[in-house]
PDB file of C-alpha atoms and ligand atoms in Angstrom:
ATOM      1  CA  MET N  15      16.886 -45.914  58.776  1.00 92.00           C
ATOM      2  CA  LEU N  16      15.346 -43.629  61.404  1.00 96.00           C
ATOM      3  CA  THR N  17      16.559 -44.312  64.935  1.00 97.00           C
ATOM      4  CA  ILE N  18      14.065 -45.339  67.594  1.00 97.00           C
ATOM      5  CA  GLU N  19      14.573 -41.967  69.246  1.00 98.00           C
ATOM      6  CA  GLU N  20      13.897 -40.047  66.000  1.00 98.00           C
ATOM      7  CA  ARG N  21      10.819 -42.151  65.319  1.00 97.00           C
ATOM      8  CA  HIS N  22       9.479 -41.582  68.853  1.00 97.00           C
ATOM      9  CA  GLU N  23      10.070 -37.841  68.625  1.00 98.00           C
ATOM     10  CA  ILE N  24       8.258 -37.652  65.275  1.00 98.00           C
ATOM     11  CA  GLU N  25       5.374 -39.779  66.509  1.00 97.00           C
ATOM     12  CA  ALA N  26       5.061 -37.552  69.586  1.00 97.00           C
ATOM     13  CA  GLU N  27       4.277 -34.647  67.219  1.00 97.00           C
ATOM     14  CA  LEU N  28       1.405 -36.441  65.481  1.00 96.00           C
ATOM     15  CA  PRO N  29      -1.383 -35.555  67.976  1.00 96.00           C
ATOM     16  CA  ARG N  30      -0.606 -31.848  67.498  1.00 95.00           C
ATOM     17  CA  TYR N  31      -1.499 -31.903  63.794  1.00 95.00           C
ATOM     18  CA  PRO N  32      -4.622 -32.672  61.769  1.00 95.00           C
ATOM     19  CA  ASN N  33      -2.882 -35.315  59.652  1.00 95.00           C
ATOM     20  CA  LYS N  34       0.443 -37.099  59.236  1.00 96.00           C
ATOM     21  CA  LYS N  35       1.661 -34.983  56.316  1.00 96.00           C
ATOM     22  CA  ALA N  36       1.372 -31.819  58.378  1.00 97.00           C
ATOM     23  CA  VAL N  37       4.168 -33.112  60.637  1.00 97.00           C
ATOM     24  CA  CYS N  38       6.665 -33.223  57.776  1.00 97.00           C
ATOM     25  CA  ILE N  39       8.637 -30.041  58.556  1.00 97.00           C
ATOM     26  CA  ASP N  40       8.896 -30.899  62.244  1.00 97.00           C
ATOM     27  CA  ALA N  41       9.936 -34.434  61.315  1.00 98.00           C
ATOM     28  CA  MET N  42      12.762 -33.152  59.101  1.00 98.00           C
ATOM     29  CA  LYS N  43      13.843 -30.712  61.829  1.00 96.00           C
ATOM     30  CA  ILE N  44      13.994 -33.600  64.298  1.00 98.00           C
ATOM     31  CA  VAL N  45      16.195 -35.651  62.006  1.00 98.00           C
ATOM     32  CA  GLN N  46      18.340 -32.618  61.239  1.00 96.00           C
ATOM     33  CA  ARG N  47      18.819 -31.936  64.955  1.00 95.00           C
ATOM     34  CA  HIS N  48      20.131 -35.476  65.383  1.00 96.00           C
ATOM     35  CA  ARG N  49      22.214 -35.766  62.203  1.00 96.00           C
ATOM     36  CA  GLY N  50      23.031 -32.208  61.166  1.00 94.00           C
ATOM     37  CA  TRP N  51      21.275 -32.591  57.795  1.00 95.00           C
ATOM     38  CA  VAL N  52      18.576 -34.590  56.001  1.00 97.00           C
ATOM     39  CA  SER N  53      19.887 -37.162  53.533  1.00 97.00           C
ATOM     40  CA  ASP N  54      17.964 -38.783  50.654  1.00 97.00           C
ATOM     41  CA  GLU N  55      17.679 -41.914  52.783  1.00 97.00           C
ATOM     42  CA  SER N  56      16.171 -39.899  55.655  1.00 98.00           C
ATOM     43  CA  VAL N  57      13.720 -38.261  53.239  1.00 98.00           C
ATOM     44  CA  ARG N  58      12.590 -41.733  52.131  1.00 98.00           C
ATOM     45  CA  ASP N  59      12.231 -42.947  55.730  1.00 98.00           C
ATOM     46  CA  ILE N  60      10.353 -39.867  56.938  1.00 98.00           C
ATOM     47  CA  ALA N  61       8.090 -39.964  53.865  1.00 97.00           C
ATOM     48  CA  GLU N  62       7.263 -43.609  54.515  1.00 97.00           C
ATOM     49  CA  LEU N  63       6.443 -42.894  58.171  1.00 97.00           C
ATOM     50  CA  LEU N  64       4.207 -39.964  57.208  1.00 97.00           C
ATOM     51  CA  GLU N  65       2.603 -41.780  54.252  1.00 97.00           C
ATOM     52  CA  MET N  66       3.918 -39.304  51.692  1.00 97.00           C
ATOM     53  CA  SER N  67       5.976 -39.809  48.584  1.00 97.00           C
ATOM     54  CA  PRO N  68       9.697 -38.986  48.880  1.00 97.00           C
ATOM     55  CA  ASP N  69       9.292 -36.451  46.041  1.00 97.00           C
ATOM     56  CA  GLU N  70       6.504 -34.691  47.889  1.00 96.00           C
ATOM     57  CA  LEU N  71       8.615 -34.459  51.046  1.00 97.00           C
ATOM     58  CA  ASP N  72      11.681 -33.383  49.071  1.00 96.00           C
ATOM     59  CA  GLY N  73       9.606 -30.579  47.551  1.00 94.00           C
ATOM     60  CA  VAL N  74       8.803 -29.288  51.042  1.00 94.00           C
ATOM     61  CA  ALA N  75      12.465 -29.604  52.080  1.00 93.00           C
ATOM     62  CA  THR N  76      13.594 -27.649  49.023  1.00 88.00           C
ATOM     63  CA  PHE N  77      11.067 -24.899  49.653  1.00 86.00           C
ATOM     64  CA  TYR N  78      11.899 -24.583  53.363  1.00 86.00           C
ATOM     65  CA  ASN N  79      15.442 -23.248  53.373  1.00 81.00           C
ATOM     66  CA  LEU N  80      16.236 -24.138  56.976  1.00 89.00           C
ATOM     67  CA  ILE N  81      16.321 -27.828  56.090  1.00 94.00           C
ATOM     68  CA  PHE N  82      19.809 -28.822  54.962  1.00 95.00           C
ATOM     69  CA  ARG N  83      19.795 -31.449  52.203  1.00 94.00           C
ATOM     70  CA  LYS N  84      23.584 -31.631  52.064  1.00 94.00           C
ATOM     71  CA  PRO N  85      26.063 -32.129  54.928  1.00 95.00           C
ATOM     72  CA  VAL N  86      26.986 -28.890  56.674  1.00 96.00           C
ATOM     73  CA  GLY N  87      29.806 -27.811  58.951  1.00 96.00           C
ATOM     74  CA  ARG N  88      29.656 -27.760  62.755  1.00 95.00           C
ATOM     75  CA  HIS N  89      28.356 -24.194  62.575  1.00 96.00           C
ATOM     76  CA  VAL N  90      26.058 -22.760  59.931  1.00 96.00           C
ATOM     77  CA  ILE N  91      26.333 -19.067  59.118  1.00 97.00           C
ATOM     78  CA  MET N  92      23.320 -17.638  57.299  1.00 96.00           C
ATOM     79  CA  PHE N  93      23.822 -14.068  56.151  1.00 97.00           C
ATOM     80  CA  CYS N  94      20.732 -12.112  55.173  1.00 97.00           C
ATOM     81  CA  ASP N  95      20.594 -11.415  51.455  1.00 95.00           C
ATOM     82  CA  SER N  96      17.426  -9.301  51.267  1.00 96.00           C
ATOM     83  CA  ILE N  97      16.575  -5.682  50.580  1.00 95.00           C
ATOM     84  CA  SER N  98      17.296  -3.883  53.883  1.00 96.00           C
ATOM     85  CA  CYS N  99      20.532  -5.771  54.310  1.00 96.00           C
ATOM     86  CA  TRP N 100      21.510  -5.006  50.689  1.00 95.00           C
ATOM     87  CA  ILE N 101      21.037  -1.310  51.397  1.00 96.00           C
ATOM     88  CA  MET N 102      23.091  -1.593  54.562  1.00 96.00           C
ATOM     89  CA  GLY N 103      25.965  -3.452  52.924  1.00 92.00           C
ATOM     90  CA  CYS N 104      25.366  -7.190  53.138  1.00 94.00           C
ATOM     91  CA  ASP N 105      27.681  -7.580  50.137  1.00 95.00           C
ATOM     92  CA  ARG N 106      30.553  -6.436  52.379  1.00 96.00           C
ATOM     93  CA  VAL N 107      29.436  -8.951  55.032  1.00 96.00           C
ATOM     94  CA  ARG N 108      29.316 -11.741  52.450  1.00 97.00           C
ATOM     95  CA  ASP N 109      32.688 -10.815  50.960  1.00 97.00           C
ATOM     96  CA  HIS N 110      34.338 -10.541  54.357  1.00 97.00           C
ATOM     97  CA  LEU N 111      32.951 -13.902  55.463  1.00 97.00           C
ATOM     98  CA  SER N 112      33.984 -15.550  52.194  1.00 97.00           C
ATOM     99  CA  GLN N 113      37.476 -14.134  52.468  1.00 97.00           C
ATOM    100  CA  ARG N 114      37.898 -15.050  56.161  1.00 96.00           C
ATOM    101  CA  LEU N 115      36.539 -18.568  55.715  1.00 97.00           C
ATOM    102  CA  GLY N 116      37.963 -19.252  52.260  1.00 97.00           C
ATOM    103  CA  VAL N 117      34.611 -20.407  50.879  1.00 97.00           C
ATOM    104  CA  GLU N 118      31.939 -19.000  48.609  1.00 97.00           C
ATOM    105  CA  PRO N 119      28.301 -18.910  49.756  1.00 97.00           C
ATOM    106  CA  GLY N 120      27.015 -22.478  49.698  1.00 95.00           C
ATOM    107  CA  GLY N 121      30.413 -23.831  50.703  1.00 96.00           C
ATOM    108  CA  THR N 122      31.846 -25.504  53.797  1.00 97.00           C
ATOM    109  CA  THR N 123      35.314 -24.836  55.163  1.00 97.00           C
ATOM    110  CA  SER N 124      37.865 -27.612  54.662  1.00 96.00           C
ATOM    111  CA  ASP N 125      37.970 -28.244  58.441  1.00 96.00           C
ATOM    112  CA  ASP N 126      34.148 -28.611  58.522  1.00 96.00           C
ATOM    113  CA  ARG N 127      33.943 -25.749  61.000  1.00 96.00           C
ATOM    114  CA  PHE N 128      31.594 -23.463  59.063  1.00 97.00           C
ATOM    115  CA  THR N 129      29.062 -23.605  56.245  1.00 97.00           C
ATOM    116  CA  LEU N 130      28.203 -20.249  54.698  1.00 97.00           C
ATOM    117  CA  LEU N 131      24.694 -19.769  53.285  1.00 96.00           C
ATOM    118  CA  PRO N 132      22.607 -16.827  52.082  1.00 96.00           C
ATOM    119  CA  ILE N 133      19.095 -16.533  53.469  1.00 95.00           C
ATOM    120  CA  VAL N 134      16.082 -14.314  52.910  1.00 94.00           C
ATOM    121  CA  CYS N 135      15.020 -11.586  55.363  1.00 95.00           C
ATOM    122  CA  LEU N 136      15.579 -12.618  58.972  1.00 95.00           C
ATOM    123  CA  GLY N 137      13.056 -10.108  60.256  1.00 95.00           C
ATOM    124  CA  ALA N 138      15.622  -7.779  61.812  1.00 96.00           C
ATOM    125  CA  CYS N 139      15.710  -5.170  59.046  1.00 97.00           C
ATOM    126  CA  ASP N 140      16.111  -2.288  61.508  1.00 97.00           C
ATOM    127  CA  ARG N 141      19.405  -3.824  62.637  1.00 97.00           C
ATOM    128  CA  ALA N 142      20.801  -4.644  59.183  1.00 97.00           C
ATOM    129  CA  PRO N 143      23.094  -6.090  58.075  1.00 97.00           C
ATOM    130  CA  VAL N 144      22.467  -9.263  60.032  1.00 97.00           C
ATOM    131  CA  MET N 145      23.414 -12.923  60.050  1.00 97.00           C
ATOM    132  CA  MET N 146      22.538 -15.978  62.063  1.00 96.00           C
ATOM    133  CA  VAL N 147      25.075 -18.459  63.388  1.00 96.00           C
ATOM    134  CA  ASP N 148      23.540 -21.701  64.607  1.00 92.00           C
ATOM    135  CA  TRP N 149      20.161 -19.957  64.943  1.00 87.00           C
ATOM    136  CA  GLU N 150      21.591 -17.055  67.002  1.00 95.00           C
ATOM    137  CA  LEU N 151      21.039 -13.640  65.428  1.00 97.00           C
ATOM    138  CA  HIS N 152      23.895 -11.126  65.132  1.00 97.00           C
ATOM    139  CA  GLU N 153      23.089  -7.566  64.124  1.00 97.00           C
ATOM    140  CA  ASP N 154      24.659  -4.325  62.865  1.00 97.00           C
ATOM    141  CA  LEU N 155      27.549  -6.271  61.428  1.00 97.00           C
ATOM    142  CA  ASP N 156      30.895  -4.900  60.352  1.00 95.00           C
ATOM    143  CA  SER N 157      34.218  -6.610  59.697  1.00 95.00           C
ATOM    144  CA  GLN N 158      35.520  -6.276  63.272  1.00 96.00           C
ATOM    145  CA  LYS N 159      32.316  -7.620  64.747  1.00 96.00           C
ATOM    146  CA  ILE N 160      32.371 -10.587  62.357  1.00 97.00           C
ATOM    147  CA  ASP N 161      36.009 -11.376  63.191  1.00 96.00           C
ATOM    148  CA  LYS N 162      35.244 -11.361  66.920  1.00 96.00           C
ATOM    149  CA  LEU N 163      32.159 -13.530  66.423  1.00 95.00           C
ATOM    150  CA  LEU N 164      33.978 -16.157  64.381  1.00 95.00           C
ATOM    151  CA  GLU N 165      36.404 -16.687  67.255  1.00 94.00           C
ATOM    152  CA  ARG N 166      33.506 -17.815  69.446  1.00 93.00           C
ATOM    153  CA  TYR N 167      32.676 -20.800  67.249  1.00 92.00           C
ATOM    154  CA  ARG N 168      35.162 -23.668  67.325  1.00 84.00           C
TER     155      ARG N 168
HETATM  156  S1  LIG U 204      16.450  -7.642  54.973  1.00 91.75           S
HETATM  157 FE1  LIG U 204      17.941  -8.440  56.296  1.00 91.75          FE
HETATM  158  S2  LIG U 204      16.859  -8.728  58.121  1.00 91.75           S
HETATM  159 FE2  LIG U 204      15.354  -7.994  56.771  1.00 91.75          FE
END
């Protein structure tokens, strides 16, 4: 069930949009900010509030890759897996992260500290390879830089 706070925050968005359905991404972001991810139950509750079907809302959630439909760790690392970053060695970034964290892309560390996810172009191609940790962009990555960065996130 949505909390009163979540419901109020979603309803506060309604006047900014032409119809209820158009609020759906913001609504899922609100729930994700409170809970860390968007469960099936939350999808049903948000869909009901916005007069959509759960399948319709789930389709949006699946398309929009910044909505997490499974529990994630305390910090989410999203490494760019698109063309400029490929050219500049994002496979080394991915392999180094996987080795340091002990998880494959898509996985969460056993202490729930990090979830590692690939993502499409982050719009910083001139500073490739890049990754985002908790929505903060990190550029021109190499192994030493990654090691130092990981220490910042507890
Ligand atoms: S391809 Fe990685 S930021 Fe654009």
